[in-house]
Amino acid sequence: MDEEYVACLISCVIDGTTQPNKISRSKIRRILEEKPLLLKRIEQQSKKLPDATLLFEPEVLRLKKVVIKLAQGHALHEIHELCILQPSVVELKPVTDFFAEEWKSFANPEELCALPEVGSRAIQRLRIENDTFYLDWIHAQPNAYSYYVS
């Protein structure tokens, strides 16, 4: 399952290890203990650098599939937008690879050019500053998972 792979991979990256007993999230630790083939797959996608940190080379297509599925779900849930077509561009990039201006552009919500649909969750979260409309990031799992929909 792609979602399970991505969740386990992200936990391994965050914790800097593929050793299940050193994984901080108990659910992920259990999955890795119960699914040795998944653990082996992730281990094979990691290599130890000279400074002892792990570098992961994930299955990008699996990551993209999960990102697209999450984006489609968030768009439907937040702004009532059914996105059935595949996106023309999906870019995956570690936060550490952002340049300062890229991060500023990515992390800071832009002024809305149109208001969300009346009755949508987005309209309930609308923020108005100086007669300008914004939507903010949603922190679904603090320090773990946030998303932005506009």
Tab-separated table of N, CA, C and O in Angstrom, residues 19-146:
chain	number	residue	atom	x	y	z
A	19	GLN	N	15.615	1.401	12.015
A	19	GLN	CA	15.461	0.422	13.096
A	19	GLN	C	14.125	0.653	13.795
A	19	GLN	O	13.930	1.697	14.421
A	20	PRO	N	13.208	-0.310	13.675
A	20	PRO	CA	11.869	-0.123	14.240
A	20	PRO	C	11.863	0.294	15.717
A	20	PRO	O	11.061	1.138	16.116
A	21	ASN	N	12.759	-0.252	16.513
A	21	ASN	CA	12.753	0.075	17.946
A	21	ASN	C	13.178	1.516	18.234
A	21	ASN	O	13.020	1.999	19.349
A	22	LYS	N	13.678	2.215	17.213
A	22	LYS	CA	14.083	3.618	17.386
A	22	LYS	C	13.127	4.599	16.704
A	22	LYS	O	13.381	5.790	16.666
A	23	ILE	N	12.040	4.086	16.162
A	23	ILE	CA	11.032	4.921	15.515
A	23	ILE	C	10.108	5.483	16.591
A	23	ILE	O	9.570	4.734	17.414
A	24	SER	N	9.900	6.795	16.578
A	24	SER	CA	9.142	7.443	17.649
A	24	SER	C	7.632	7.190	17.580
A	24	SER	O	6.981	7.117	18.618
A	25	ARG	N	7.083	7.056	16.395
A	25	ARG	CA	5.636	6.817	16.271
A	25	ARG	C	5.344	5.335	16.471
A	25	ARG	O	5.797	4.490	15.691
A	26	SER	N	4.568	5.012	17.487
A	26	SER	CA	4.307	3.602	17.820
A	26	SER	C	3.601	2.858	16.683
A	26	SER	O	3.903	1.686	16.426
A	27	LYS	N	2.693	3.518	15.988
A	27	LYS	CA	1.981	2.861	14.884
A	27	LYS	C	2.955	2.471	13.768
A	27	LYS	O	2.889	1.365	13.228
A	28	ILE	N	3.871	3.352	13.456
A	28	ILE	CA	4.853	3.069	12.401
A	28	ILE	C	5.823	1.983	12.865
A	28	ILE	O	6.185	1.089	12.097
A	29	ARG	N	6.219	2.056	14.110
A	29	ARG	CA	7.112	1.034	14.682
A	29	ARG	C	6.463	-0.346	14.535
A	29	ARG	O	7.087	-1.301	14.106
A	30	ARG	N	5.175	-0.432	14.872
A	30	ARG	CA	4.442	-1.700	14.761
A	30	ARG	C	4.377	-2.188	13.319
A	30	ARG	O	4.609	-3.362	13.031
A	31	ILE	N	4.089	-1.276	12.394
A	31	ILE	CA	4.005	-1.661	10.974
A	31	ILE	C	5.338	-2.224	10.501
A	31	ILE	O	5.390	-3.272	9.844
A	32	LEU	N	6.426	-1.537	10.825
A	32	LEU	CA	7.752	-1.999	10.385
A	32	LEU	C	8.129	-3.335	11.013
A	32	LEU	O	8.803	-4.153	10.384
A	33	GLU	N	7.687	-3.566	12.248
A	33	GLU	CA	7.962	-4.859	12.897
A	33	GLU	C	7.133	-5.977	12.279
A	33	GLU	O	7.611	-7.098	12.134
A	34	GLU	N	5.904	-5.664	11.876
A	34	GLU	CA	4.998	-6.674	11.332
A	34	GLU	C	5.195	-6.912	9.838
A	34	GLU	O	4.718	-7.915	9.308
A	35	LYS	N	5.876	-5.992	9.157
A	35	LYS	CA	6.045	-6.109	7.703
A	35	LYS	C	7.526	-6.014	7.331
A	35	LYS	O	8.000	-4.963	6.887
A	36	PRO	N	8.244	-7.108	7.512
A	36	PRO	CA	9.685	-7.089	7.242
A	36	PRO	C	10.046	-6.762	5.793
A	36	PRO	O	11.103	-6.185	5.542
A	37	LEU	N	9.186	-7.101	4.849
A	37	LEU	CA	9.483	-6.775	3.447
A	37	LEU	C	9.432	-5.262	3.207
A	37	LEU	O	10.244	-4.719	2.452
A	38	LEU	N	8.488	-4.595	3.845
A	38	LEU	CA	8.403	-3.135	3.742
A	38	LEU	C	9.640	-2.506	4.379
A	38	LEU	O	10.250	-1.600	3.813
A	39	LEU	N	10.016	-2.997	5.550
A	39	LEU	CA	11.209	-2.493	6.225
A	39	LEU	C	12.443	-2.698	5.351
A	39	LEU	O	13.239	-1.769	5.168
A	40	LYS	N	12.569	-3.875	4.770
A	40	LYS	CA	13.727	-4.164	3.918
A	40	LYS	C	13.764	-3.234	2.709
A	40	LYS	O	14.822	-2.738	2.325
A	41	ARG	N	12.610	-2.984	2.145
A	41	ARG	CA	12.521	-2.089	0.978
A	41	ARG	C	13.017	-0.689	1.323
A	41	ARG	O	13.772	-0.074	0.579
A	42	ILE	N	12.573	-0.179	2.481
A	42	ILE	CA	13.003	1.159	2.910
A	42	ILE	C	14.496	1.146	3.253
A	42	ILE	O	15.211	2.091	2.925
A	43	GLU	N	14.954	0.094	3.898
A	43	GLU	CA	16.384	-0.009	4.219
A	43	GLU	C	17.234	0.015	2.949
A	43	GLU	O	18.293	0.643	2.912
A	44	GLN	N	16.769	-0.659	1.905
A	44	GLN	CA	17.512	-0.698	0.638
A	44	GLN	C	17.535	0.660	-0.057
A	44	GLN	O	18.380	0.897	-0.904
A	45	GLN	N	16.620	1.529	0.321
A	45	GLN	CA	16.566	2.859	-0.278
A	45	GLN	C	17.319	3.887	0.561
A	45	GLN	O	17.226	5.076	0.311
A	46	SER	N	18.043	3.411	1.550
A	46	SER	CA	18.810	4.328	2.391
A	46	SER	C	20.287	3.967	2.327
A	46	SER	O	20.643	2.822	2.087
A	47	LYS	N	21.104	4.976	2.506
A	47	LYS	CA	22.542	4.717	2.604
A	47	LYS	C	23.132	5.650	3.643
A	47	LYS	O	22.673	6.789	3.823
A	48	LYS	N	24.116	5.147	4.345
A	48	LYS	CA	24.739	5.914	5.415
A	48	LYS	C	25.809	6.820	4.838
A	48	LYS	O	26.674	6.395	4.081
A	49	LEU	N	25.747	8.089	5.201
A	49	LEU	CA	26.737	9.072	4.771
A	49	LEU	C	27.933	9.044	5.730
A	49	LEU	O	27.836	8.484	6.823
A	50	PRO	N	29.062	9.636	5.332
A	50	PRO	CA	30.249	9.634	6.199
A	50	PRO	C	30.000	10.179	7.612
A	50	PRO	O	30.637	9.754	8.568
A	51	ASP	N	29.039	11.110	7.747
A	51	ASP	CA	28.754	11.664	9.080
A	51	ASP	C	27.734	10.821	9.852
A	51	ASP	O	27.208	11.244	10.872
A	52	ALA	N	27.434	9.631	9.355
A	52	ALA	CA	26.542	8.640	9.984
A	52	ALA	C	25.056	8.945	9.811
A	52	ALA	O	24.217	8.209	10.314
A	53	THR	N	24.692	10.026	9.108
A	53	THR	CA	23.272	10.269	8.827
A	53	THR	C	22.838	9.392	7.666
A	53	THR	O	23.660	8.965	6.851
A	54	LEU	N	21.551	9.138	7.593
A	54	LEU	CA	21.012	8.327	6.510
A	54	LEU	C	20.469	9.212	5.398
A	54	LEU	O	19.789	10.198	5.667
A	55	LEU	N	20.766	8.832	4.176
A	55	LEU	CA	20.213	9.491	3.002
A	55	LEU	C	19.231	8.513	2.374
A	55	LEU	O	19.575	7.353	2.117
A	56	PHE	N	18.009	8.969	2.153
A	56	PHE	CA	16.977	8.105	1.580
A	56	PHE	C	16.742	8.477	0.125
A	56	PHE	O	16.660	9.646	-0.219
A	57	GLU	N	16.631	7.465	-0.716
A	57	GLU	CA	16.287	7.641	-2.123
A	57	GLU	C	14.969	6.904	-2.359
A	57	GLU	O	14.956	5.747	-2.755
A	58	PRO	N	13.863	7.581	-2.087
A	58	PRO	CA	12.550	6.935	-2.109
A	58	PRO	C	12.040	6.654	-3.514
A	58	PRO	O	12.579	7.129	-4.506
A	59	GLU	N	10.961	5.893	-3.549
A	59	GLU	CA	10.260	5.602	-4.800
A	59	GLU	C	9.385	6.813	-5.123
A	59	GLU	O	8.298	6.975	-4.577
A	60	VAL	N	9.871	7.648	-6.005
A	60	VAL	CA	9.232	8.930	-6.293
A	60	VAL	C	7.813	8.756	-6.839
A	60	VAL	O	6.917	9.519	-6.467
A	61	LEU	N	7.583	7.783	-7.685
A	61	LEU	CA	6.232	7.592	-8.230
A	61	LEU	C	5.225	7.270	-7.129
A	61	LEU	O	4.086	7.747	-7.159
A	62	ARG	N	5.645	6.468	-6.149
A	62	ARG	CA	4.749	6.160	-5.025
A	62	ARG	C	4.471	7.416	-4.203
A	62	ARG	O	3.344	7.655	-3.782
A	63	LEU	N	5.493	8.205	-3.971
A	63	LEU	CA	5.314	9.464	-3.240
A	63	LEU	C	4.339	10.374	-3.978
A	63	LEU	O	3.424	10.950	-3.373
A	64	LYS	N	4.537	10.505	-5.279
A	64	LYS	CA	3.655	11.379	-6.067
A	64	LYS	C	2.211	10.898	-6.030
A	64	LYS	O	1.288	11.712	-5.914
A	65	LYS	N	1.999	9.591	-6.123
A	65	LYS	CA	0.636	9.060	-6.070
A	65	LYS	C	-0.053	9.444	-4.769
A	65	LYS	O	-1.220	9.855	-4.754
A	66	VAL	N	0.671	9.350	-3.665
A	66	VAL	CA	0.095	9.678	-2.362
A	66	VAL	C	-0.141	11.187	-2.246
A	66	VAL	O	-1.194	11.623	-1.770
A	67	VAL	N	0.807	11.985	-2.708
A	67	VAL	CA	0.649	13.443	-2.661
A	67	VAL	C	-0.572	13.873	-3.477
A	67	VAL	O	-1.371	14.697	-3.033
A	68	ILE	N	-0.734	13.308	-4.656
A	68	ILE	CA	-1.889	13.638	-5.503
A	68	ILE	C	-3.188	13.228	-4.820
A	68	ILE	O	-4.156	13.995	-4.777
A	69	LYS	N	-3.220	12.036	-4.259
A	69	LYS	CA	-4.420	11.558	-3.576
A	69	LYS	C	-4.771	12.467	-2.389
A	69	LYS	O	-5.934	12.837	-2.192
A	70	LEU	N	-3.770	12.852	-1.616
A	70	LEU	CA	-4.013	13.765	-0.489
A	70	LEU	C	-4.501	15.123	-0.982
A	70	LEU	O	-5.458	15.685	-0.426
A	71	ALA	N	-3.868	15.657	-2.018
A	71	ALA	CA	-4.260	16.964	-2.547
A	71	ALA	C	-5.705	16.931	-3.051
A	71	ALA	O	-6.488	17.858	-2.787
A	72	GLN	N	-6.068	15.868	-3.758
A	72	GLN	CA	-7.435	15.749	-4.257
A	72	GLN	C	-8.439	15.680	-3.097
A	72	GLN	O	-9.494	16.312	-3.128
A	73	GLY	N	-8.079	14.918	-2.066
A	73	GLY	CA	-8.949	14.804	-0.898
A	73	GLY	C	-9.098	16.118	-0.155
A	73	GLY	O	-10.197	16.496	0.245
A	74	HIS	N	-7.987	16.836	0.014
A	74	HIS	CA	-8.043	18.121	0.705
A	74	HIS	C	-8.840	19.144	-0.100
A	74	HIS	O	-9.616	19.917	0.474
A	75	ALA	N	-8.669	19.152	-1.415
A	75	ALA	CA	-9.410	20.098	-2.255
A	75	ALA	C	-10.915	19.831	-2.160
A	75	ALA	O	-11.708	20.766	-2.036
A	76	LEU	N	-11.293	18.574	-2.187
A	76	LEU	CA	-12.718	18.237	-2.081
A	76	LEU	C	-13.250	18.590	-0.693
A	76	LEU	O	-14.326	19.196	-0.560
A	77	HIS	N	-12.500	18.264	0.331
A	77	HIS	CA	-12.946	18.496	1.708
A	77	HIS	C	-13.008	19.983	2.061
A	77	HIS	O	-13.952	20.426	2.708
A	78	GLU	N	-12.010	20.737	1.647
A	78	GLU	CA	-11.903	22.128	2.073
A	78	GLU	C	-12.664	23.113	1.189
A	78	GLU	O	-13.252	24.060	1.685
A	79	ILE	N	-12.606	22.916	-0.140
A	79	ILE	CA	-13.194	23.922	-1.034
A	79	ILE	C	-14.226	23.344	-2.007
A	79	ILE	O	-14.612	23.998	-2.967
A	80	HIS	N	-14.650	22.106	-1.739
A	80	HIS	CA	-15.671	21.445	-2.568
A	80	HIS	C	-15.252	21.366	-4.031
A	80	HIS	O	-16.086	21.498	-4.927
A	81	GLU	N	-13.967	21.169	-4.268
A	81	GLU	CA	-13.442	21.095	-5.635
A	81	GLU	C	-13.092	19.644	-5.948
A	81	GLU	O	-12.204	19.066	-5.332
A	82	LEU	N	-13.809	19.060	-6.906
A	82	LEU	CA	-13.542	17.689	-7.313
A	82	LEU	C	-12.458	17.718	-8.401
A	82	LEU	O	-12.679	18.243	-9.489
A	83	CYS	N	-11.300	17.194	-8.088
A	83	CYS	CA	-10.156	17.206	-9.016
A	83	CYS	C	-9.959	15.804	-9.571
A	83	CYS	O	-9.234	14.997	-8.985
A	84	ILE	N	-10.613	15.515	-10.687
A	84	ILE	CA	-10.531	14.166	-11.232
A	84	ILE	C	-9.400	14.002	-12.251
A	84	ILE	O	-8.972	12.896	-12.516
A	85	LEU	N	-8.935	15.108	-12.805
A	85	LEU	CA	-7.838	15.043	-13.767
A	85	LEU	C	-6.499	14.984	-13.033
A	85	LEU	O	-6.339	15.563	-11.966
A	86	GLN	N	-5.554	14.284	-13.629
A	86	GLN	CA	-4.211	14.232	-13.048
A	86	GLN	C	-3.541	15.586	-13.245
A	86	GLN	O	-3.689	16.213	-14.296
A	87	PRO	N	-2.795	16.051	-12.257
A	87	PRO	CA	-2.116	17.344	-12.404
A	87	PRO	C	-1.026	17.274	-13.464
A	87	PRO	O	-0.454	16.210	-13.715
A	88	SER	N	-0.745	18.402	-14.088
A	88	SER	CA	0.309	18.428	-15.105
A	88	SER	C	1.686	18.515	-14.466
A	88	SER	O	2.676	18.121	-15.078
A	89	VAL	N	1.755	19.010	-13.221
A	89	VAL	CA	3.037	19.135	-12.521
A	89	VAL	C	2.855	18.717	-11.060
A	89	VAL	O	1.910	19.147	-10.409
A	90	VAL	N	3.750	17.871	-10.591
A	90	VAL	CA	3.833	17.536	-9.172
A	90	VAL	C	5.311	17.628	-8.820
A	90	VAL	O	6.128	16.911	-9.377
A	91	GLU	N	5.622	18.540	-7.931
A	91	GLU	CA	7.021	18.724	-7.552
A	91	GLU	C	7.194	18.320	-6.097
A	91	GLU	O	6.474	18.793	-5.226
A	92	LEU	N	8.135	17.427	-5.859
A	92	LEU	CA	8.468	16.998	-4.506
A	92	LEU	C	9.860	17.516	-4.184
A	92	LEU	O	10.788	17.332	-4.971
A	93	LYS	N	9.973	18.145	-3.023
A	93	LYS	CA	11.253	18.757	-2.672
A	93	LYS	C	11.395	18.796	-1.155
A	93	LYS	O	10.488	19.279	-0.474
A	94	PRO	N	12.506	18.321	-0.631
A	94	PRO	CA	12.707	18.422	0.820
A	94	PRO	C	12.771	19.890	1.246
A	94	PRO	O	13.295	20.740	0.520
A	95	VAL	N	12.245	20.175	2.409
A	95	VAL	CA	12.249	21.539	2.938
A	95	VAL	C	13.670	22.093	2.977
A	95	VAL	O	13.892	23.272	2.710
A	96	THR	N	14.618	21.237	3.275
A	96	THR	CA	16.017	21.674	3.384
A	96	THR	C	16.606	22.123	2.054
A	96	THR	O	17.646	22.780	2.037
A	97	ASP	N	15.957	21.794	0.941
A	97	ASP	CA	16.460	22.188	-0.380
A	97	ASP	C	15.869	23.498	-0.895
A	97	ASP	O	16.208	23.939	-1.987
A	98	PHE	N	14.976	24.110	-0.136
A	98	PHE	CA	14.382	25.374	-0.559
A	98	PHE	C	15.379	26.518	-0.386
A	98	PHE	O	16.091	26.584	0.615
A	99	PHE	N	15.395	27.417	-1.351
A	99	PHE	CA	16.105	28.679	-1.181
A	99	PHE	C	15.196	29.576	-0.340
A	99	PHE	O	13.985	29.362	-0.273
A	100	ALA	N	15.751	30.605	0.280
A	100	ALA	CA	14.982	31.473	1.185
A	100	ALA	C	13.743	32.053	0.501
A	100	ALA	O	12.646	32.036	1.062
A	101	GLU	N	13.894	32.561	-0.717
A	101	GLU	CA	12.745	33.164	-1.423
A	101	GLU	C	11.709	32.109	-1.808
A	101	GLU	O	10.511	32.373	-1.780
A	102	GLU	N	12.185	30.922	-2.182
A	102	GLU	CA	11.258	29.835	-2.509
A	102	GLU	C	10.418	29.483	-1.287
A	102	GLU	O	9.201	29.305	-1.384
A	103	TRP	N	11.073	29.353	-0.137
A	103	TRP	CA	10.365	28.995	1.088
A	103	TRP	C	9.356	30.077	1.460
A	103	TRP	O	8.224	29.780	1.832
A	104	LYS	N	9.775	31.336	1.344
A	104	LYS	CA	8.876	32.442	1.678
A	104	LYS	C	7.622	32.388	0.810
A	104	LYS	O	6.507	32.526	1.296
A	105	SER	N	7.807	32.156	-0.476
A	105	SER	CA	6.688	32.075	-1.407
A	105	SER	C	5.802	30.856	-1.098
A	105	SER	O	4.576	30.938	-1.144
A	106	PHE	N	6.427	29.743	-0.789
A	106	PHE	CA	5.703	28.500	-0.523
A	106	PHE	C	4.932	28.567	0.792
A	106	PHE	O	3.777	28.176	0.872
A	107	ALA	N	5.561	29.077	1.822
A	107	ALA	CA	5.006	29.001	3.173
A	107	ALA	C	4.011	30.098	3.516
A	107	ALA	O	3.220	29.938	4.440
A	108	ASN	N	4.046	31.203	2.792
A	108	ASN	CA	3.168	32.326	3.123
A	108	ASN	C	1.983	32.394	2.174
A	108	ASN	O	2.162	32.582	0.969
A	109	PRO	N	0.786	32.268	2.711
A	109	PRO	CA	-0.406	32.315	1.866
A	109	PRO	C	-0.511	33.629	1.099
A	109	PRO	O	-0.176	34.691	1.615
A	110	GLU	N	-0.962	33.513	-0.136
A	110	GLU	CA	-1.153	34.702	-0.979
A	110	GLU	C	-2.575	35.226	-0.820
A	110	GLU	O	-3.474	34.504	-0.403
A	111	GLU	N	-2.745	36.456	-1.206
A	111	GLU	CA	-4.065	37.069	-1.220
A	111	GLU	C	-4.956	36.274	-2.176
A	111	GLU	O	-4.545	35.893	-3.262
A	112	LEU	N	-6.195	36.019	-1.755
A	112	LEU	CA	-7.135	35.292	-2.617
A	112	LEU	C	-7.670	36.209	-3.699
A	112	LEU	O	-7.995	37.368	-3.443
A	113	CYS	N	-7.770	35.686	-4.910
A	113	CYS	CA	-8.344	36.471	-6.001
A	113	CYS	C	-9.835	36.180	-6.152
A	113	CYS	O	-10.543	36.882	-6.853
A	114	ALA	N	-10.306	35.120	-5.483
A	114	ALA	CA	-11.732	34.791	-5.471
A	114	ALA	C	-12.063	34.181	-4.116
A	114	ALA	O	-11.223	33.531	-3.513
A	115	LEU	N	-13.271	34.419	-3.663
A	115	LEU	CA	-13.679	33.879	-2.373
A	115	LEU	C	-14.064	32.407	-2.510
A	115	LEU	O	-14.552	31.980	-3.560
A	116	PRO	N	-13.849	31.627	-1.436
A	116	PRO	CA	-14.258	30.222	-1.465
A	116	PRO	C	-15.768	30.093	-1.584
A	116	PRO	O	-16.520	31.037	-1.299
A	117	GLU	N	-16.220	28.918	-1.962
A	117	GLU	CA	-17.646	28.649	-2.115
A	117	GLU	C	-18.357	28.809	-0.771
A	117	GLU	O	-17.866	28.353	0.268
A	118	VAL	N	-19.508	29.463	-0.800
A	118	VAL	CA	-20.316	29.621	0.408
A	118	VAL	C	-20.709	28.233	0.897
A	118	VAL	O	-21.156	27.396	0.122
A	119	GLY	N	-20.518	27.990	2.177
A	119	GLY	CA	-20.845	26.689	2.757
A	119	GLY	C	-19.655	25.758	2.845
A	119	GLY	O	-19.725	24.722	3.496
A	120	SER	N	-18.565	26.111	2.189
A	120	SER	CA	-17.377	25.252	2.251
A	120	SER	C	-16.637	25.480	3.560
A	120	SER	O	-16.830	26.482	4.249
A	121	ARG	N	-15.777	24.545	3.907
A	121	ARG	CA	-14.952	24.710	5.108
A	121	ARG	C	-14.041	25.928	4.949
A	121	ARG	O	-13.761	26.629	5.908
A	122	ALA	N	-13.584	26.177	3.734
A	122	ALA	CA	-12.668	27.292	3.499
A	122	ALA	C	-13.313	28.631	3.842
A	122	ALA	O	-12.639	29.509	4.391
A	123	ILE	N	-14.572	28.788	3.544
A	123	ILE	CA	-15.225	30.069	3.842
A	123	ILE	C	-15.288	30.292	5.352
A	123	ILE	O	-15.231	31.421	5.831
A	124	GLN	N	-15.352	29.213	6.116
A	124	GLN	CA	-15.376	29.324	7.580
A	124	GLN	C	-14.001	29.707	8.134
A	124	GLN	O	-13.913	30.235	9.229
A	125	ARG	N	-12.950	29.416	7.383
A	125	ARG	CA	-11.590	29.710	7.826
A	125	ARG	C	-11.033	30.993	7.202
A	125	ARG	O	-9.873	31.327	7.388
A	126	LEU	N	-11.846	31.693	6.469
A	126	LEU	CA	-11.402	32.894	5.774
A	126	LEU	C	-10.851	33.915	6.766
A	126	LEU	O	-11.463	34.203	7.789
A	127	ARG	N	-9.674	34.440	6.455
A	127	ARG	CA	-9.051	35.463	7.296
A	127	ARG	C	-9.024	36.761	6.498
A	127	ARG	O	-8.640	36.771	5.333
A	128	ILE	N	-9.448	37.854	7.137
A	128	ILE	CA	-9.475	39.153	6.475
A	128	ILE	C	-8.508	40.082	7.206
A	128	ILE	O	-8.600	40.248	8.417
A	129	GLU	N	-7.580	40.641	6.446
A	129	GLU	CA	-6.616	41.605	6.982
A	129	GLU	C	-6.572	42.797	6.048
A	129	GLU	O	-6.259	42.644	4.865
A	130	ASN	N	-6.887	43.977	6.565
A	130	ASN	CA	-6.843	45.196	5.754
A	130	ASN	C	-7.605	45.037	4.447
A	130	ASN	O	-7.097	45.333	3.372
A	131	ASP	N	-8.823	44.528	4.528
A	131	ASP	CA	-9.690	44.317	3.363
A	131	ASP	C	-9.114	43.339	2.347
A	131	ASP	O	-9.458	43.372	1.165
A	132	THR	N	-8.201	42.471	2.784
A	132	THR	CA	-7.614	41.450	1.926
A	132	THR	C	-7.976	40.087	2.504
A	132	THR	O	-7.940	39.889	3.715
A	133	PHE	N	-8.327	39.130	1.624
A	133	PHE	CA	-8.778	37.810	2.045
A	133	PHE	C	-7.651	36.790	1.923
A	133	PHE	O	-6.945	36.742	0.906
A	134	TYR	N	-7.522	35.949	2.963
A	134	TYR	CA	-6.490	34.909	2.999
A	134	TYR	C	-7.077	33.610	3.537
A	134	TYR	O	-8.035	33.619	4.314
A	135	LEU	N	-6.456	32.507	3.152
A	135	LEU	CA	-6.667	31.217	3.809
A	135	LEU	C	-5.313	30.818	4.379
A	135	LEU	O	-4.281	31.051	3.759
A	136	ASP	N	-5.324	30.225	5.559
A	136	ASP	CA	-4.082	29.837	6.214
A	136	ASP	C	-3.820	28.341	6.070
A	136	ASP	O	-4.705	27.574	5.694
A	137	TRP	N	-2.610	27.951	6.413
A	137	TRP	CA	-2.236	26.538	6.449
A	137	TRP	C	-3.073	25.833	7.511
A	137	TRP	O	-3.409	26.411	8.542
A	138	ILE	N	-3.388	24.584	7.273
A	138	ILE	CA	-4.109	23.759	8.236
A	138	ILE	C	-3.096	22.790	8.830
A	138	ILE	O	-2.430	22.051	8.097
A	139	HIS	N	-2.975	22.810	10.145
A	139	HIS	CA	-2.017	21.947	10.842
A	139	HIS	C	-2.779	20.734	11.373
A	139	HIS	O	-3.223	20.715	12.518
A	140	ALA	N	-2.924	19.736	10.511
A	140	ALA	CA	-3.700	18.543	10.842
A	140	ALA	C	-3.035	17.742	11.960
A	140	ALA	O	-3.730	17.201	12.829
A	141	GLN	N	-1.732	17.637	11.923
A	141	GLN	CA	-0.947	16.973	12.960
A	141	GLN	C	0.209	17.914	13.284
A	141	GLN	O	1.191	17.954	12.545
A	142	PRO	N	0.075	18.693	14.360
A	142	PRO	CA	1.124	19.679	14.676
A	142	PRO	C	2.530	19.076	14.654
A	142	PRO	O	2.755	17.975	15.147
A	143	ASN	N	3.428	19.801	14.009
A	143	ASN	CA	4.823	19.380	13.838
A	143	ASN	C	4.991	18.130	12.990
A	143	ASN	O	6.065	17.543	12.957
A	144	ALA	N	3.917	17.685	12.321
A	144	ALA	CA	4.027	16.485	11.501
A	144	ALA	C	3.377	16.647	10.128
A	144	ALA	O	3.969	16.276	9.128
A	145	TYR	N	2.164	17.189	10.069
A	145	TYR	CA	1.461	17.257	8.787
A	145	TYR	C	0.623	18.521	8.696
A	145	TYR	O	-0.303	18.716	9.487
A	146	SER	N	0.945	19.363	7.745
A	146	SER	CA	0.188	20.579	7.466
A	146	SER	C	-0.092	20.628	5.977
A	146	SER	O	0.666	20.077	5.174
